[in-house]
PDB file of C-alpha atoms and ligand atoms in Angstrom:
ATOM      1  CA  MET A   1     -40.589 141.653 -30.388  1.00 91.00           C
ATOM      2  CA  MET A   2     -38.461 140.917 -33.318  1.00 97.00           C
ATOM      3  CA  THR A   3     -41.711 140.132 -36.094  1.00 98.00           C
ATOM      4  CA  THR A   4     -40.975 138.580 -39.701  1.00 98.00           C
ATOM      5  CA  ALA A   5     -42.501 139.296 -42.217  1.00 99.00           C
ATOM      6  CA  ILE A   6     -43.374 135.894 -44.547  1.00 99.00           C
ATOM      7  CA  ILE A   7     -44.659 137.061 -47.888  1.00 99.00           C
ATOM      8  CA  PRO A   8     -45.471 133.794 -50.489  1.00 98.00           C
ATOM      9  CA  ALA A   9     -45.389 135.628 -54.086  1.00 98.00           C
ATOM     10  CA  ALA A  10     -45.074 131.952 -56.135  1.00 98.00           C
ATOM     11  CA  GLY A  11     -48.575 131.632 -57.155  1.00 98.00           C
ATOM     12  CA  THR A  12     -49.187 132.479 -61.158  1.00 98.00           C
ATOM     13  CA  GLY A  13     -52.181 134.318 -61.130  1.00 97.00           C
ATOM     14  CA  SER A  14     -55.000 132.369 -62.707  1.00 97.00           C
ATOM     15  CA  ARG A  15     -57.859 134.076 -61.264  1.00 98.00           C
ATOM     16  CA  SER A  16     -57.175 138.191 -62.466  1.00 97.00           C
ATOM     17  CA  GLY A  17     -57.052 137.256 -65.645  1.00 95.00           C
ATOM     18  CA  LEU A  18     -54.063 138.622 -66.449  1.00 96.00           C
ATOM     19  CA  SER A  19     -51.325 137.274 -69.009  1.00 94.00           C
ATOM     20  CA  GLN A  20     -48.876 137.401 -66.716  1.00 95.00           C
ATOM     21  CA  PRO A  21     -48.577 136.135 -62.217  1.00 98.00           C
ATOM     22  CA  LYS A  22     -50.487 139.565 -61.337  1.00 98.00           C
ATOM     23  CA  GLN A  23     -48.088 139.973 -58.221  1.00 98.00           C
ATOM     24  CA  PHE A  24     -45.031 141.675 -61.426  1.00 98.00           C
ATOM     25  CA  MET A  25     -47.821 143.079 -63.481  1.00 98.00           C
ATOM     26  CA  LYS A  26     -47.366 147.636 -62.698  1.00 98.00           C
ATOM     27  CA  PHE A  27     -49.773 148.992 -61.213  1.00 98.00           C
ATOM     28  CA  GLY A  28     -48.816 153.357 -61.291  1.00 97.00           C
ATOM     29  CA  GLY A  29     -46.882 152.894 -61.914  1.00 97.00           C
ATOM     30  CA  ARG A  30     -44.473 150.053 -60.255  1.00 97.00           C
ATOM     31  CA  GLU A  31     -45.073 146.293 -59.872  1.00 98.00           C
ATOM     32  CA  LEU A  32     -47.865 145.324 -57.316  1.00 98.00           C
ATOM     33  CA  ILE A  33     -45.265 143.080 -54.945  1.00 98.00           C
ATOM     34  CA  VAL A  34     -43.683 146.895 -54.610  1.00 98.00           C
ATOM     35  CA  TRP A  35     -47.057 148.141 -53.128  1.00 98.00           C
ATOM     36  CA  THR A  36     -46.790 145.405 -50.875  1.00 98.00           C
ATOM     37  CA  LEU A  37     -43.449 145.592 -49.970  1.00 98.00           C
ATOM     38  CA  GLU A  38     -43.625 149.104 -48.751  1.00 98.00           C
ATOM     39  CA  ARG A  39     -46.068 148.724 -46.488  1.00 98.00           C
ATOM     40  CA  PHE A  40     -43.893 146.107 -45.106  1.00 98.00           C
ATOM     41  CA  GLN A  41     -40.567 148.318 -45.454  1.00 98.00           C
ATOM     42  CA  ASN A  42     -42.064 151.116 -43.726  1.00 98.00           C
ATOM     43  CA  CYS A  43     -43.803 149.855 -40.448  1.00 98.00           C
ATOM     44  CA  ASP A  44     -41.309 150.157 -38.024  1.00 98.00           C
ATOM     45  CA  GLU A  45     -42.474 147.198 -36.519  1.00 98.00           C
ATOM     46  CA  ILE A  46     -41.335 144.945 -38.802  1.00 98.00           C
ATOM     47  CA  THR A  47     -38.100 143.327 -38.875  1.00 98.00           C
ATOM     48  CA  ASP A  48     -37.046 141.168 -41.682  1.00 98.00           C
ATOM     49  CA  ILE A  49     -38.682 139.582 -45.094  1.00 98.00           C
ATOM     50  CA  VAL A  50     -38.916 136.590 -46.475  1.00 98.00           C
ATOM     51  CA  LEU A  51     -39.809 136.489 -50.198  1.00 98.00           C
ATOM     52  CA  ALA A  52     -41.270 133.180 -51.721  1.00 98.00           C
ATOM     53  CA  THR A  53     -41.439 133.340 -55.612  1.00 98.00           C
ATOM     54  CA  SER A  54     -41.209 131.197 -58.432  1.00 98.00           C
ATOM     55  CA  LYS A  55     -37.357 130.010 -58.964  1.00 98.00           C
ATOM     56  CA  GLU A  56     -37.370 132.008 -62.566  1.00 97.00           C
ATOM     57  CA  SER A  57     -38.369 135.703 -60.670  1.00 98.00           C
ATOM     58  CA  ILE A  58     -35.876 135.028 -58.179  1.00 98.00           C
ATOM     59  CA  GLY A  59     -33.510 137.609 -59.623  1.00 98.00           C
ATOM     60  CA  PHE A  60     -35.753 139.887 -60.630  1.00 98.00           C
ATOM     61  CA  LEU A  61     -37.919 140.069 -56.956  1.00 98.00           C
ATOM     62  CA  GLY A  62     -33.992 140.798 -55.717  1.00 98.00           C
ATOM     63  CA  GLU A  63     -33.650 143.447 -58.628  1.00 98.00           C
ATOM     64  CA  LEU A  64     -37.060 145.278 -57.963  1.00 98.00           C
ATOM     65  CA  ALA A  65     -36.017 145.670 -53.643  1.00 98.00           C
ATOM     66  CA  ASP A  66     -32.552 147.183 -54.829  1.00 98.00           C
ATOM     67  CA  LYS A  67     -34.359 149.862 -57.021  1.00 98.00           C
ATOM     68  CA  TYR A  68     -37.493 150.517 -54.256  1.00 98.00           C
ATOM     69  CA  GLY A  69     -34.840 150.202 -51.305  1.00 98.00           C
ATOM     70  CA  ILE A  70     -36.438 147.216 -50.021  1.00 98.00           C
ATOM     71  CA  THR A  71     -34.106 146.778 -47.334  1.00 98.00           C
ATOM     72  CA  LYS A  72     -35.356 144.903 -44.890  1.00 98.00           C
ATOM     73  CA  ILE A  73     -35.212 141.360 -46.852  1.00 98.00           C
ATOM     74  CA  SER A  74     -33.414 138.873 -44.836  1.00 98.00           C
ATOM     75  CA  GLY A  75     -33.982 135.782 -47.854  1.00 98.00           C
ATOM     76  CA  ILE A  76     -36.128 134.960 -50.847  1.00 98.00           C
ATOM     77  CA  VAL A  77     -36.756 131.248 -51.295  1.00 98.00           C
ATOM     78  CA  GLU A  78     -38.630 129.072 -53.840  1.00 98.00           C
ATOM     79  CA  GLY A  79     -42.014 128.873 -54.317  1.00 98.00           C
ATOM     80  CA  GLY A  80     -44.316 125.936 -54.051  1.00 98.00           C
ATOM     81  CA  ALA A  81     -46.858 124.461 -55.619  1.00 97.00           C
ATOM     82  CA  GLN A  82     -49.256 125.880 -53.381  1.00 97.00           C
ATOM     83  CA  ARG A  83     -48.916 128.673 -51.326  1.00 97.00           C
ATOM     84  CA  GLN A  84     -48.899 126.393 -48.441  1.00 98.00           C
ATOM     85  CA  ASP A  85     -45.725 125.377 -49.634  1.00 98.00           C
ATOM     86  CA  SER A  86     -44.189 127.950 -50.334  1.00 98.00           C
ATOM     87  CA  VAL A  87     -45.020 129.927 -46.611  1.00 98.00           C
ATOM     88  CA  TYR A  88     -43.750 126.441 -45.419  1.00 98.00           C
ATOM     89  CA  ARG A  89     -40.780 127.051 -47.680  1.00 98.00           C
ATOM     90  CA  ALA A  90     -40.359 130.684 -46.002  1.00 98.00           C
ATOM     91  CA  LEU A  91     -40.465 129.239 -42.754  1.00 98.00           C
ATOM     92  CA  SER A  92     -38.387 126.571 -42.638  1.00 98.00           C
ATOM     93  CA  SER A  93     -35.561 128.848 -43.996  1.00 98.00           C
ATOM     94  CA  LEU A  94     -35.520 130.631 -40.541  1.00 98.00           C
ATOM     95  CA  PRO A  95     -33.094 129.125 -37.701  1.00 97.00           C
ATOM     96  CA  SER A  96     -35.415 126.908 -35.173  1.00 96.00           C
ATOM     97  CA  SER A  97     -33.863 128.337 -32.197  1.00 96.00           C
ATOM     98  CA  TYR A  98     -35.602 131.613 -33.714  1.00 97.00           C
ATOM     99  CA  GLU A  99     -37.930 133.273 -30.844  1.00 95.00           C
ATOM    100  CA  GLY A 100     -40.186 136.179 -32.423  1.00 97.00           C
ATOM    101  CA  LEU A 101     -43.494 136.924 -34.596  1.00 98.00           C
ATOM    102  CA  ILE A 102     -44.025 135.666 -37.823  1.00 98.00           C
ATOM    103  CA  ALA A 103     -46.357 137.742 -39.930  1.00 99.00           C
ATOM    104  CA  VAL A 104     -47.893 135.800 -43.134  1.00 98.00           C
ATOM    105  CA  HIS A 105     -49.146 138.465 -46.072  1.00 98.00           C
ATOM    106  CA  ASP A 106     -50.466 137.587 -49.294  1.00 98.00           C
ATOM    107  CA  ALA A 107     -48.294 139.676 -51.775  1.00 98.00           C
ATOM    108  CA  ALA A 108     -51.903 139.968 -53.094  1.00 98.00           C
ATOM    109  CA  ARG A 109     -53.030 142.919 -51.038  1.00 98.00           C
ATOM    110  CA  PRO A 110     -51.354 145.613 -51.531  1.00 98.00           C
ATOM    111  CA  LEU A 111     -53.361 148.511 -49.603  1.00 98.00           C
ATOM    112  CA  ILE A 112     -53.214 147.197 -46.012  1.00 98.00           C
ATOM    113  CA  PRO A 113     -52.762 150.852 -44.206  1.00 98.00           C
ATOM    114  CA  PRO A 114     -50.040 151.157 -42.270  1.00 98.00           C
ATOM    115  CA  ASP A 115     -51.666 151.867 -39.229  1.00 98.00           C
ATOM    116  CA  VAL A 116     -53.763 149.282 -39.101  1.00 98.00           C
ATOM    117  CA  LEU A 117     -51.134 146.975 -39.673  1.00 98.00           C
ATOM    118  CA  SER A 118     -49.213 148.692 -37.134  1.00 98.00           C
ATOM    119  CA  ALA A 119     -51.869 147.900 -34.625  1.00 98.00           C
ATOM    120  CA  GLY A 120     -52.085 144.908 -36.068  1.00 98.00           C
ATOM    121  CA  ILE A 121     -48.168 143.840 -34.889  1.00 98.00           C
ATOM    122  CA  ARG A 122     -48.862 145.538 -31.587  1.00 98.00           C
ATOM    123  CA  PHE A 123     -51.786 143.436 -31.071  1.00 98.00           C
ATOM    124  CA  ALA A 124     -49.813 140.108 -31.578  1.00 98.00           C
ATOM    125  CA  ALA A 125     -47.040 140.825 -29.342  1.00 98.00           C
ATOM    126  CA  GLU A 126     -49.581 141.618 -26.435  1.00 98.00           C
ATOM    127  CA  LYS A 127     -51.392 138.403 -27.218  1.00 98.00           C
ATOM    128  CA  GLY A 128     -49.418 135.847 -28.235  1.00 98.00           C
ATOM    129  CA  SER A 129     -51.384 136.196 -32.361  1.00 98.00           C
ATOM    130  CA  ALA A 130     -53.717 138.305 -34.465  1.00 98.00           C
ATOM    131  CA  LEU A 131     -55.544 136.947 -37.680  1.00 98.00           C
ATOM    132  CA  PHE A 132     -56.001 140.132 -39.457  1.00 98.00           C
ATOM    133  CA  ALA A 133     -60.890 139.484 -40.400  1.00 98.00           C
ATOM    134  CA  LEU A 134     -63.345 141.585 -41.930  1.00 98.00           C
ATOM    135  CA  LYS A 135     -66.471 141.473 -39.793  1.00 96.00           C
ATOM    136  CA  ALA A 136     -69.616 140.935 -42.027  1.00 95.00           C
ATOM    137  CA  LYS A 137     -71.679 143.510 -42.402  1.00 95.00           C
ATOM    138  CA  ASP A 138     -73.750 142.707 -45.170  1.00 95.00           C
ATOM    139  CA  THR A 139     -77.042 140.645 -44.505  1.00 96.00           C
ATOM    140  CA  LEU A 140     -75.715 136.909 -44.808  1.00 95.00           C
ATOM    141  CA  ILE A 141     -77.568 133.799 -46.200  1.00 96.00           C
ATOM    142  CA  GLN A 142     -76.537 130.158 -47.093  1.00 95.00           C
ATOM    143  CA  LYS A 143     -78.015 128.116 -49.569  1.00 96.00           C
ATOM    144  CA  GLY A 144     -79.196 124.811 -48.364  1.00 94.00           C
ATOM    145  CA  PRO A 145     -81.392 121.452 -49.722  1.00 95.00           C
ATOM    146  CA  SER A 146     -84.551 123.261 -47.785  1.00 94.00           C
ATOM    147  CA  GLY A 147     -84.437 126.016 -49.481  1.00 96.00           C
ATOM    148  CA  ILE A 148     -82.226 130.102 -48.016  1.00 97.00           C
ATOM    149  CA  GLY A 149     -81.062 130.264 -44.121  1.00 95.00           C
ATOM    150  CA  TYR A 150     -80.116 133.451 -42.542  1.00 95.00           C
ATOM    151  CA  LEU A 151     -76.429 133.879 -40.996  1.00 95.00           C
ATOM    152  CA  ASN A 152     -75.690 135.732 -37.805  1.00 94.00           C
ATOM    153  CA  ARG A 153     -73.221 138.390 -39.337  1.00 92.00           C
ATOM    154  CA  ASP A 154     -72.031 138.998 -35.594  1.00 92.00           C
ATOM    155  CA  ASN A 155     -70.158 135.897 -35.817  1.00 91.00           C
ATOM    156  CA  VAL A 156     -68.896 136.192 -39.329  1.00 96.00           C
ATOM    157  CA  TYR A 157     -65.296 137.315 -39.903  1.00 97.00           C
ATOM    158  CA  GLN A 158     -64.029 137.538 -43.643  1.00 97.00           C
ATOM    159  CA  VAL A 159     -60.543 136.538 -43.614  1.00 98.00           C
ATOM    160  CA  GLN A 160     -57.618 138.436 -44.298  1.00 98.00           C
ATOM    161  CA  THR A 161     -54.004 138.546 -43.813  1.00 98.00           C
ATOM    162  CA  PRO A 162     -51.252 138.818 -42.357  1.00 98.00           C
ATOM    163  CA  GLN A 163     -51.915 136.410 -39.613  1.00 98.00           C
ATOM    164  CA  ILE A 164     -49.923 136.794 -36.953  1.00 98.00           C
ATOM    165  CA  PHE A 165     -48.177 133.621 -34.691  1.00 98.00           C
ATOM    166  CA  ARG A 166     -45.523 132.802 -32.468  1.00 98.00           C
ATOM    167  CA  TYR A 167     -42.645 131.083 -34.338  1.00 98.00           C
ATOM    168  CA  LYS A 168     -42.809 127.654 -32.398  1.00 98.00           C
ATOM    169  CA  GLU A 169     -46.668 127.464 -32.619  1.00 98.00           C
ATOM    170  CA  LEU A 170     -47.044 128.116 -36.727  1.00 98.00           C
ATOM    171  CA  LYS A 171     -43.700 126.191 -37.314  1.00 98.00           C
ATOM    172  CA  ASP A 172     -45.200 122.972 -35.388  1.00 98.00           C
ATOM    173  CA  SER A 173     -48.832 123.658 -37.221  1.00 98.00           C
ATOM    174  CA  PHE A 174     -46.891 123.324 -40.441  1.00 98.00           C
ATOM    175  CA  GLU A 175     -45.269 120.306 -39.154  1.00 98.00           C
ATOM    176  CA  LEU A 176     -48.238 118.139 -37.712  1.00 98.00           C
ATOM    177  CA  ALA A 177     -49.901 119.534 -41.607  1.00 98.00           C
ATOM    178  CA  TYR A 178     -47.036 117.821 -43.875  1.00 98.00           C
ATOM    179  CA  LYS A 179     -47.205 114.781 -41.121  1.00 98.00           C
ATOM    180  CA  THR A 180     -50.634 113.743 -42.426  1.00 96.00           C
ATOM    181  CA  GLY A 181     -51.256 115.703 -45.599  1.00 97.00           C
ATOM    182  CA  PHE A 182     -53.988 118.064 -44.989  1.00 97.00           C
ATOM    183  CA  TYR A 183     -53.817 121.088 -46.861  1.00 96.00           C
ATOM    184  CA  GLY A 184     -55.670 124.466 -45.299  1.00 96.00           C
ATOM    185  CA  THR A 185     -56.387 127.806 -47.992  1.00 94.00           C
ATOM    186  CA  ASP A 186     -54.731 129.784 -44.837  1.00 97.00           C
ATOM    187  CA  GLU A 187     -52.851 129.227 -41.846  1.00 98.00           C
ATOM    188  CA  SER A 188     -55.225 129.891 -39.393  1.00 98.00           C
ATOM    189  CA  MET A 189     -56.559 126.685 -40.693  1.00 98.00           C
ATOM    190  CA  LEU A 190     -53.395 124.848 -39.790  1.00 98.00           C
ATOM    191  CA  MET A 191     -52.778 126.687 -36.346  1.00 98.00           C
ATOM    192  CA  GLN A 192     -56.493 125.310 -35.379  1.00 98.00           C
ATOM    193  CA  ASN A 193     -55.567 121.729 -36.963  1.00 98.00           C
ATOM    194  CA  ALA A 194     -53.247 121.608 -34.488  1.00 98.00           C
ATOM    195  CA  GLY A 195     -54.771 122.468 -31.829  1.00 98.00           C
ATOM    196  CA  TYR A 196     -53.243 125.953 -30.845  1.00 98.00           C
ATOM    197  CA  SER A 197     -56.053 128.910 -30.564  1.00 98.00           C
ATOM    198  CA  PHE A 198     -55.170 132.203 -31.774  1.00 98.00           C
ATOM    199  CA  GLU A 199     -57.072 136.442 -31.351  1.00 98.00           C
ATOM    200  CA  ILE A 200     -58.953 138.266 -33.469  1.00 98.00           C
ATOM    201  CA  PHE A 201     -58.064 141.845 -34.713  1.00 98.00           C
ATOM    202  CA  GLU A 202     -60.403 143.927 -37.094  1.00 98.00           C
ATOM    203  CA  GLY A 203     -58.793 144.141 -40.782  1.00 98.00           C
ATOM    204  CA  SER A 204     -59.417 146.572 -43.090  1.00 98.00           C
ATOM    205  CA  VAL A 205     -61.397 146.616 -46.558  1.00 98.00           C
ATOM    206  CA  PHE A 206     -58.751 148.886 -48.578  1.00 98.00           C
ATOM    207  CA  SER A 207     -56.576 144.909 -47.932  1.00 98.00           C
ATOM    208  CA  PHE A 208     -58.643 143.313 -50.230  1.00 98.00           C
ATOM    209  CA  LYS A 209     -56.713 140.979 -52.397  1.00 98.00           C
ATOM    210  CA  VAL A 210     -56.756 141.308 -56.136  1.00 98.00           C
ATOM    211  CA  THR A 211     -57.405 138.449 -56.975  1.00 98.00           C
ATOM    212  CA  GLY A 212     -60.053 138.248 -60.067  1.00 98.00           C
ATOM    213  CA  PRO A 213     -60.962 141.254 -62.716  1.00 98.00           C
ATOM    214  CA  ASP A 214     -62.727 143.266 -60.445  1.00 98.00           C
ATOM    215  CA  ASP A 215     -60.094 143.139 -57.765  1.00 98.00           C
ATOM    216  CA  VAL A 216     -57.464 143.995 -60.822  1.00 98.00           C
ATOM    217  CA  GLU A 217     -59.910 147.048 -61.791  1.00 98.00           C
ATOM    218  CA  LEU A 218     -60.150 148.749 -58.390  1.00 98.00           C
ATOM    219  CA  PHE A 219     -56.656 148.224 -57.813  1.00 98.00           C
ATOM    220  CA  ARG A 220     -55.683 150.187 -61.025  1.00 98.00           C
ATOM    221  CA  LEU A 221     -57.911 152.989 -59.993  1.00 97.00           C
ATOM    222  CA  LEU A 222     -57.010 153.366 -56.372  1.00 97.00           C
ATOM    223  CA  SER A 223     -52.706 152.528 -57.779  1.00 96.00           C
ATOM    224  CA  SER A 224     -53.840 155.606 -60.765  1.00 92.00           C
ATOM    225  CA  ALA A 225     -55.062 158.203 -58.111  1.00 76.00           C
ATOM    226  CA  ASP A 226     -52.466 157.268 -55.683  1.00 64.00           C
TER     227      ASP A 226
HETATM  228  N1  CTP B   1     -49.305 131.726 -53.619  1.00 52.56           N
HETATM  229  C1  CTP B   1     -47.597 131.523 -53.130  1.00 52.56           C
HETATM  230  N2  CTP B   1     -47.542 130.292 -53.695  1.00 52.56           N
HETATM  231  C2  CTP B   1     -48.604 129.694 -54.467  1.00 52.56           C
HETATM  232  C3  CTP B   1     -49.382 130.119 -54.428  1.00 52.56           C
HETATM  233  C4  CTP B   1     -50.138 131.139 -53.745  1.00 52.56           C
HETATM  234  O1  CTP B   1     -47.364 132.091 -53.198  1.00 52.56           O
HETATM  235  N3  CTP B   1     -47.859 128.212 -55.199  1.00 52.56           N
HETATM  236  C5  CTP B   1     -49.182 133.238 -53.361  1.00 52.56           C
HETATM  237  C6  CTP B   1     -49.657 134.095 -54.429  1.00 52.56           C
HETATM  238  O2  CTP B   1     -48.075 134.146 -55.282  1.00 52.56           O
HETATM  239  C7  CTP B   1     -50.471 134.923 -53.171  1.00 52.56           C
HETATM  240  C8  CTP B   1     -51.183 134.467 -52.433  1.00 52.56           C
HETATM  241  O3  CTP B   1     -50.703 133.925 -52.421  1.00 52.56           O
HETATM  242  O4  CTP B   1     -49.815 136.362 -53.277  1.00 52.56           O
HETATM  243  C9  CTP B   1     -52.135 134.364 -52.637  1.00 52.56           C
HETATM  244  O5  CTP B   1     -52.113 133.267 -53.069  1.00 52.56           O
HETATM  245  P1  CTP B   1     -53.744 133.815 -54.292  1.00 52.56           P
HETATM  246  O6  CTP B   1     -54.469 135.177 -54.519  1.00 52.56           O
HETATM  247  O7  CTP B   1     -54.721 133.078 -54.835  1.00 52.56           O
HETATM  248  O8  CTP B   1     -52.877 134.393 -55.907  1.00 52.56           O
HETATM  249  P2  CTP B   1     -52.943 132.890 -57.508  1.00 52.56           P
HETATM  250  O9  CTP B   1     -52.294 131.566 -55.758  1.00 52.56           O
HETATM  251  O10 CTP B   1     -51.603 133.627 -57.658  1.00 52.56           O
HETATM  252  O11 CTP B   1     -53.663 133.175 -58.286  1.00 52.56           O
HETATM  253  P3  CTP B   1     -55.236 132.442 -58.057  1.00 52.56           P
HETATM  254  O12 CTP B   1     -55.609 131.190 -56.839  1.00 52.56           O
HETATM  255  O13 CTP B   1     -56.288 132.892 -59.068  1.00 52.56           O
HETATM  256  O14 CTP B   1     -54.162 130.875 -59.436  1.00 52.56           O
HETATM  257 MG1   MG B   2     -53.974 130.503 -54.902  1.00 52.56          MG
END
């Protein structure tokens, strides 16, 4: 089945403590976004890649793609104010007759293991969706007005990306969200809001999102060992 990756890379990385957007900082000799793109370029189940980035970075991203042989890029669009807007712009650049799957993946998750990515896409091709998520391992507590409560960790997941859905359902979910002014922190929230169900697929601890200074340090360590 056709599977298009949408990779939003238009953020500023305000929590990273870095002086530039994290996706363009070099780790182990190449830009963070290149690490992410290589995982998708080398994944047989991925047909093409659409990127969203800031207007001033579109040319640079094209240069990186040429330099590192990322030939699957079929479009680079200008991102929006929120991650959701960036993903929507990329989604809107596809023909409305598109019949495949969309795999939305944060540019800032550079270390998704290739076998996990491939297995998740095959799972989505069979089931219609795959929300990559990590099952909780630690004891989980919740602070409330009357003290600490314990959550049943068997039912708790940390959501990651990629989030893979059928194009038509995802597009419909985005359209409903914009019609009603709904903003979610990820695509699964939009799907849920539109009444669509989806399947969870076990992700990987290596697919952490480079977010704060500790994640930056962790990625620095892992990328220098590569
Ligand atoms: N993103 C995007 N467009 C935005 C905001 C975020 O394309 N308007 C992308 C980021 O580039 C990143 C992904 O969405 O690849 C996940 O977002 P996050 O980790 O929050 O990155 P930033 O928004 O850049 O970081 P911060 O929230 O710390 O500013
Ligand atoms: Mg952000």
